PDB file of C-alpha atoms in Angstrom:
ATOM      1  CA  ALA A   1      33.781   3.579   2.914  1.00 66.00           C
ATOM      2  CA  MET A   2      30.809   5.846   3.811  1.00 60.00           C
ATOM      3  CA  PRO A   3      29.753   5.790   7.732  1.00 57.00           C
ATOM      4  CA  PRO A   4      26.595   3.651   7.982  1.00 58.00           C
ATOM      5  CA  ALA A   5      23.417   5.561   8.027  1.00 63.00           C
ATOM      6  CA  ASP A   6      21.180   6.177  11.008  1.00 82.00           C
ATOM      7  CA  PHE A   7      18.607   4.009   9.696  1.00 92.00           C
ATOM      8  CA  VAL A   8      17.996   1.793   6.570  1.00 94.00           C
ATOM      9  CA  LEU A   9      14.871   3.144   4.742  1.00 95.00           C
ATOM     10  CA  LEU A  10      12.784   0.279   3.402  1.00 95.00           C
ATOM     11  CA  PRO A  11      10.914   0.233   0.168  1.00 94.00           C
ATOM     12  CA  ARG A  12       7.583   1.341   0.026  1.00 90.00           C
ATOM     13  CA  ASP A  13       6.308  -1.808  -1.780  1.00 87.00           C
ATOM     14  CA  LEU A  14       7.519  -4.039   1.030  1.00 91.00           C
ATOM     15  CA  PRO A  15       5.245  -7.434   1.554  1.00 92.00           C
ATOM     16  CA  TRP A  16       3.426  -7.315   4.517  1.00 94.00           C
ATOM     17  CA  GLU A  17       0.129  -8.431   6.302  1.00 93.00           C
ATOM     18  CA  ARG A  18      -2.184  -7.887   9.230  1.00 94.00           C
ATOM     19  CA  ALA A  19      -1.015 -10.060  12.131  1.00 95.00           C
ATOM     20  CA  TYR A  20      -4.269 -10.463  13.550  1.00 94.00           C
ATOM     21  CA  ASP A  21      -2.927 -13.183  15.493  1.00 95.00           C
ATOM     22  CA  ARG A  22      -0.882 -10.845  17.367  1.00 95.00           C
ATOM     23  CA  GLU A  23      -3.329  -8.039  17.865  1.00 96.00           C
ATOM     24  CA  ASP A  24      -4.940  -7.209  21.194  1.00 94.00           C
ATOM     25  CA  ALA A  25      -8.649  -7.322  21.363  1.00 93.00           C
ATOM     26  CA  ASN A  26      -8.652  -4.645  24.100  1.00 95.00           C
ATOM     27  CA  ALA A  27      -6.648  -2.474  22.118  1.00 94.00           C
ATOM     28  CA  PRO A  28      -8.235  -2.592  18.820  1.00 92.00           C
ATOM     29  CA  GLN A  29      -6.828   0.741  17.492  1.00 95.00           C
ATOM     30  CA  ILE A  30      -3.221  -0.784  17.695  1.00 96.00           C
ATOM     31  CA  ALA A  31      -2.718  -3.073  14.327  1.00 96.00           C
ATOM     32  CA  LYS A  32       0.361  -5.240  13.954  1.00 96.00           C
ATOM     33  CA  LEU A  33       1.704  -5.515  10.610  1.00 95.00           C
ATOM     34  CA  ARG A  34       3.958  -8.665   9.902  1.00 96.00           C
ATOM     35  CA  LEU A  35       6.633  -7.385   7.395  1.00 95.00           C
ATOM     36  CA  THR A  36       8.935  -9.379   5.042  1.00 95.00           C
ATOM     37  CA  LEU A  37      12.069  -7.658   5.214  1.00 96.00           C
ATOM     38  CA  PRO A  38      14.291  -7.346   1.803  1.00 95.00           C
ATOM     39  CA  ALA A  39      17.217  -8.932   3.723  1.00 95.00           C
ATOM     40  CA  ASP A  40      18.013 -10.169   7.240  1.00 95.00           C
ATOM     41  CA  TYR A  41      19.398  -6.903   8.920  1.00 94.00           C
ATOM     42  CA  PRO A  42      21.534  -7.528  12.182  1.00 93.00           C
ATOM     43  CA  ALA A  43      19.684  -7.048  15.153  1.00 93.00           C
ATOM     44  CA  GLY A  44      19.904  -3.455  16.677  1.00 94.00           C
ATOM     45  CA  THR A  45      19.349  -2.011  13.125  1.00 94.00           C
ATOM     46  CA  VAL A  46      17.144   0.859  13.011  1.00 95.00           C
ATOM     47  CA  LEU A  47      14.416   0.485  10.042  1.00 96.00           C
ATOM     48  CA  LYS A  48      12.339   3.191   8.785  1.00 95.00           C
ATOM     49  CA  LEU A  49       9.203   2.148   6.594  1.00 95.00           C
ATOM     50  CA  PRO A  50       7.297   4.067   4.540  1.00 95.00           C
ATOM     51  CA  MET A  51       3.819   3.090   6.029  1.00 95.00           C
ATOM     52  CA  PRO A  52       1.252   1.537   4.024  1.00 93.00           C
ATOM     53  CA  CYS A  53      -1.586   3.757   5.383  1.00 93.00           C
ATOM     54  CA  ALA A  54      -4.349   5.511   4.022  1.00 92.00           C
ATOM     55  CA  CYS A  55      -2.300   8.520   3.062  1.00 92.00           C
ATOM     56  CA  SER A  56       0.931   7.188   2.651  1.00 89.00           C
ATOM     57  CA  GLU A  57       2.738   9.838   3.866  1.00 93.00           C
ATOM     58  CA  HIS A  58       3.721   8.439   7.356  1.00 94.00           C
ATOM     59  CA  THR A  59       6.650   6.483   8.120  1.00 94.00           C
ATOM     60  CA  SER A  60       7.333   4.022  11.148  1.00 94.00           C
ATOM     61  CA  ARG A  61      10.875   3.696  12.774  1.00 94.00           C
ATOM     62  CA  PHE A  62      11.565   0.671  14.468  1.00 95.00           C
ATOM     63  CA  THR A  63      14.826  -1.617  16.170  1.00 95.00           C
ATOM     64  CA  LYS A  64      15.103  -5.060  14.730  1.00 95.00           C
ATOM     65  CA  ILE A  65      15.279  -6.917  18.011  1.00 93.00           C
ATOM     66  CA  LYS A  66      15.958 -10.392  16.823  1.00 92.00           C
ATOM     67  CA  ALA A  67      17.479 -12.222  13.349  1.00 92.00           C
ATOM     68  CA  GLY A  68      15.370 -12.942  10.356  1.00 95.00           C
ATOM     69  CA  THR A  69      13.394 -11.406   7.710  1.00 95.00           C
ATOM     70  CA  SER A  70       9.941 -11.498   9.509  1.00 95.00           C
ATOM     71  CA  VAL A  71       9.122  -8.422  11.612  1.00 94.00           C
ATOM     72  CA  ILE A  72       5.812  -7.420  13.354  1.00 95.00           C
ATOM     73  CA  ILE A  73       5.556  -3.732  13.969  1.00 95.00           C
ATOM     74  CA  LYS A  74       2.696  -1.799  15.883  1.00 95.00           C
ATOM     75  CA  TRP A  75       0.702   1.191  14.295  1.00 95.00           C
ATOM     76  CA  ASP A  76      -1.728   3.128  15.785  1.00 95.00           C
ATOM     77  CA  LEU A  77      -4.771   3.342  13.533  1.00 96.00           C
ATOM     78  CA  GLY A  78      -5.797   6.522  15.383  1.00 95.00           C
ATOM     79  CA  ILE A  79      -2.854   8.208  13.433  1.00 94.00           C
ATOM     80  CA  CYS A  80      -3.814   7.124   9.788  1.00 95.00           C
ATOM     81  CA  GLY A  81      -5.936   4.012   8.528  1.00 95.00           C
ATOM     82  CA  LEU A  82      -4.090   1.225   6.592  1.00 93.00           C
ATOM     83  CA  ALA A  83      -4.039   0.618   3.098  1.00 90.00           C
ATOM     84  CA  ALA A  84      -5.146  -2.876   1.828  1.00 83.00           C
ATOM     85  CA  PRO A  85      -2.209  -5.129   1.800  1.00 77.00           C
ATOM     86  CA  PRO A  86      -0.655  -6.095  -1.448  1.00 70.00           C
ATOM     87  CA  GLY A  87      -2.738  -8.759  -3.309  1.00 63.00           C
ATOM     88  CA  ALA A  88      -5.626  -8.348  -0.921  1.00 56.00           C
ATOM     89  CA  ASP A  89      -8.101  -7.164  -3.672  1.00 52.00           C
ATOM     90  CA  GLY A  90      -7.546 -10.394  -5.581  1.00 41.00           C
ATOM     91  CA  ALA A  91      -6.785 -12.841  -2.692  1.00 41.00           C
ATOM     92  CA  ALA A  92      -9.865 -15.000  -3.378  1.00 39.00           C
ATOM     93  CA  ALA A  93      -8.597 -15.440  -7.139  1.00 36.00           C
ATOM     94  CA  GLY A  94      -5.139 -16.800  -5.849  1.00 37.00           C
ATOM     95  CA  GLY A  95      -1.947 -15.325  -5.692  1.00 38.00           C
ATOM     96  CA  ALA A  96      -0.417 -16.406  -8.651  1.00 41.00           C
ATOM     97  CA  GLU A  97      -2.999 -14.584 -11.227  1.00 39.00           C
ATOM     98  CA  VAL A  98      -2.725 -11.294  -8.813  1.00 40.00           C
ATOM     99  CA  ALA A  99       1.037 -11.586  -9.537  1.00 43.00           C
ATOM    100  CA  GLU A 100       0.708 -11.942 -13.244  1.00 43.00           C
ATOM    101  CA  ALA A 101      -1.907  -9.333 -13.503  1.00 41.00           C
ATOM    102  CA  THR A 102       0.242  -6.610 -11.965  1.00 43.00           C
ATOM    103  CA  GLU A 103       3.317  -7.321 -14.143  1.00 47.00           C
ATOM    104  CA  ALA A 104       0.939  -7.603 -17.284  1.00 46.00           C
ATOM    105  CA  ALA A 105       0.134  -3.577 -15.798  1.00 50.00           C
ATOM    106  CA  ARG A 106      -3.667  -4.298 -16.645  1.00 51.00           C
ATOM    107  CA  PRO A 107      -5.600  -1.282 -15.587  1.00 54.00           C
ATOM    108  CA  PRO A 108      -7.958  -2.335 -12.386  1.00 55.00           C
ATOM    109  CA  PRO A 109     -11.704  -2.910 -13.085  1.00 55.00           C
ATOM    110  CA  ALA A 110     -12.478   0.477 -11.732  1.00 55.00           C
ATOM    111  CA  GLY A 111     -10.473   2.200 -14.225  1.00 48.00           C
ATOM    112  CA  LEU A 112     -12.004   0.396 -16.906  1.00 49.00           C
ATOM    113  CA  GLU A 113     -15.481   1.312 -15.751  1.00 50.00           C
ATOM    114  CA  LYS A 114     -14.551   5.214 -15.805  1.00 50.00           C
ATOM    115  CA  GLY A 115     -13.037   4.749 -19.243  1.00 49.00           C
ATOM    116  CA  VAL A 116     -16.405   3.461 -20.295  1.00 52.00           C
ATOM    117  CA  GLU A 117     -18.259   6.264 -18.690  1.00 52.00           C
ATOM    118  CA  LEU A 118     -15.897   8.690 -20.329  1.00 51.00           C
ATOM    119  CA  ALA A 119     -16.349   6.694 -23.977  1.00 52.00           C
ATOM    120  CA  LEU A 120     -19.881   7.337 -23.459  1.00 52.00           C
ATOM    121  CA  ALA A 121     -19.910  10.896 -22.482  1.00 50.00           C
ATOM    122  CA  GLU A 122     -17.920  12.099 -25.344  1.00 50.00           C
ATOM    123  CA  PRO A 123     -19.748  11.316 -28.168  1.00 50.00           C
ATOM    124  CA  ALA A 124     -23.032  12.741 -26.545  1.00 51.00           C
ATOM    125  CA  ASP A 125     -21.046  16.057 -26.106  1.00 53.00           C
ATOM    126  CA  ALA A 126     -19.994  15.894 -29.461  1.00 53.00           C
ATOM    127  CA  THR A 127     -23.300  15.805 -30.612  1.00 55.00           C
ATOM    128  CA  ALA A 128     -24.586  18.821 -28.454  1.00 56.00           C
ATOM    129  CA  GLN A 129     -21.704  20.914 -29.976  1.00 57.00           C
ATOM    130  CA  LEU A 130     -23.055  19.989 -33.650  1.00 58.00           C
ATOM    131  CA  ASN A 131     -26.415  20.944 -32.698  1.00 59.00           C
ATOM    132  CA  SER A 132     -25.390  24.312 -31.341  1.00 57.00           C
ATOM    133  CA  GLU A 133     -23.154  25.108 -34.254  1.00 60.00           C
ATOM    134  CA  LEU A 134     -25.755  24.302 -36.739  1.00 61.00           C
ATOM    135  CA  SER A 135     -28.459  26.171 -34.663  1.00 59.00           C
ATOM    136  CA  SER A 136     -26.408  29.117 -34.171  1.00 57.00           C
ATOM    137  CA  SER A 137     -25.705  29.497 -38.216  1.00 53.00           C
TER     138      SER A 137
END
């Protein structure tokens, strides 16, 4: 049997939300995140979470205090801002639709807009090239 690791590494795409109800108005830089763990790890387990922060390079280590799959961790926004929680963009549209959209792997609207710009830009370039070839011959 392998020796237990010093900590359990949690998946990066762990469901989470801001626990605004647990945050302290006097400490606005300390965000609290409510995480849904993939398993009910025993109390005392050290968990390591790839933080859903703006640069997604930070990790947070914390010790699980009580039983259950819901934990609240603190995060100092002075270190790094938080990314939007999963499903936050389409929260108004209803969770089910958001889930379907991600499974279908449709590109986000921003990507589509960029695609349109590129498509418009390309024919213009092609015409410019044709004109320059015509004029040089």
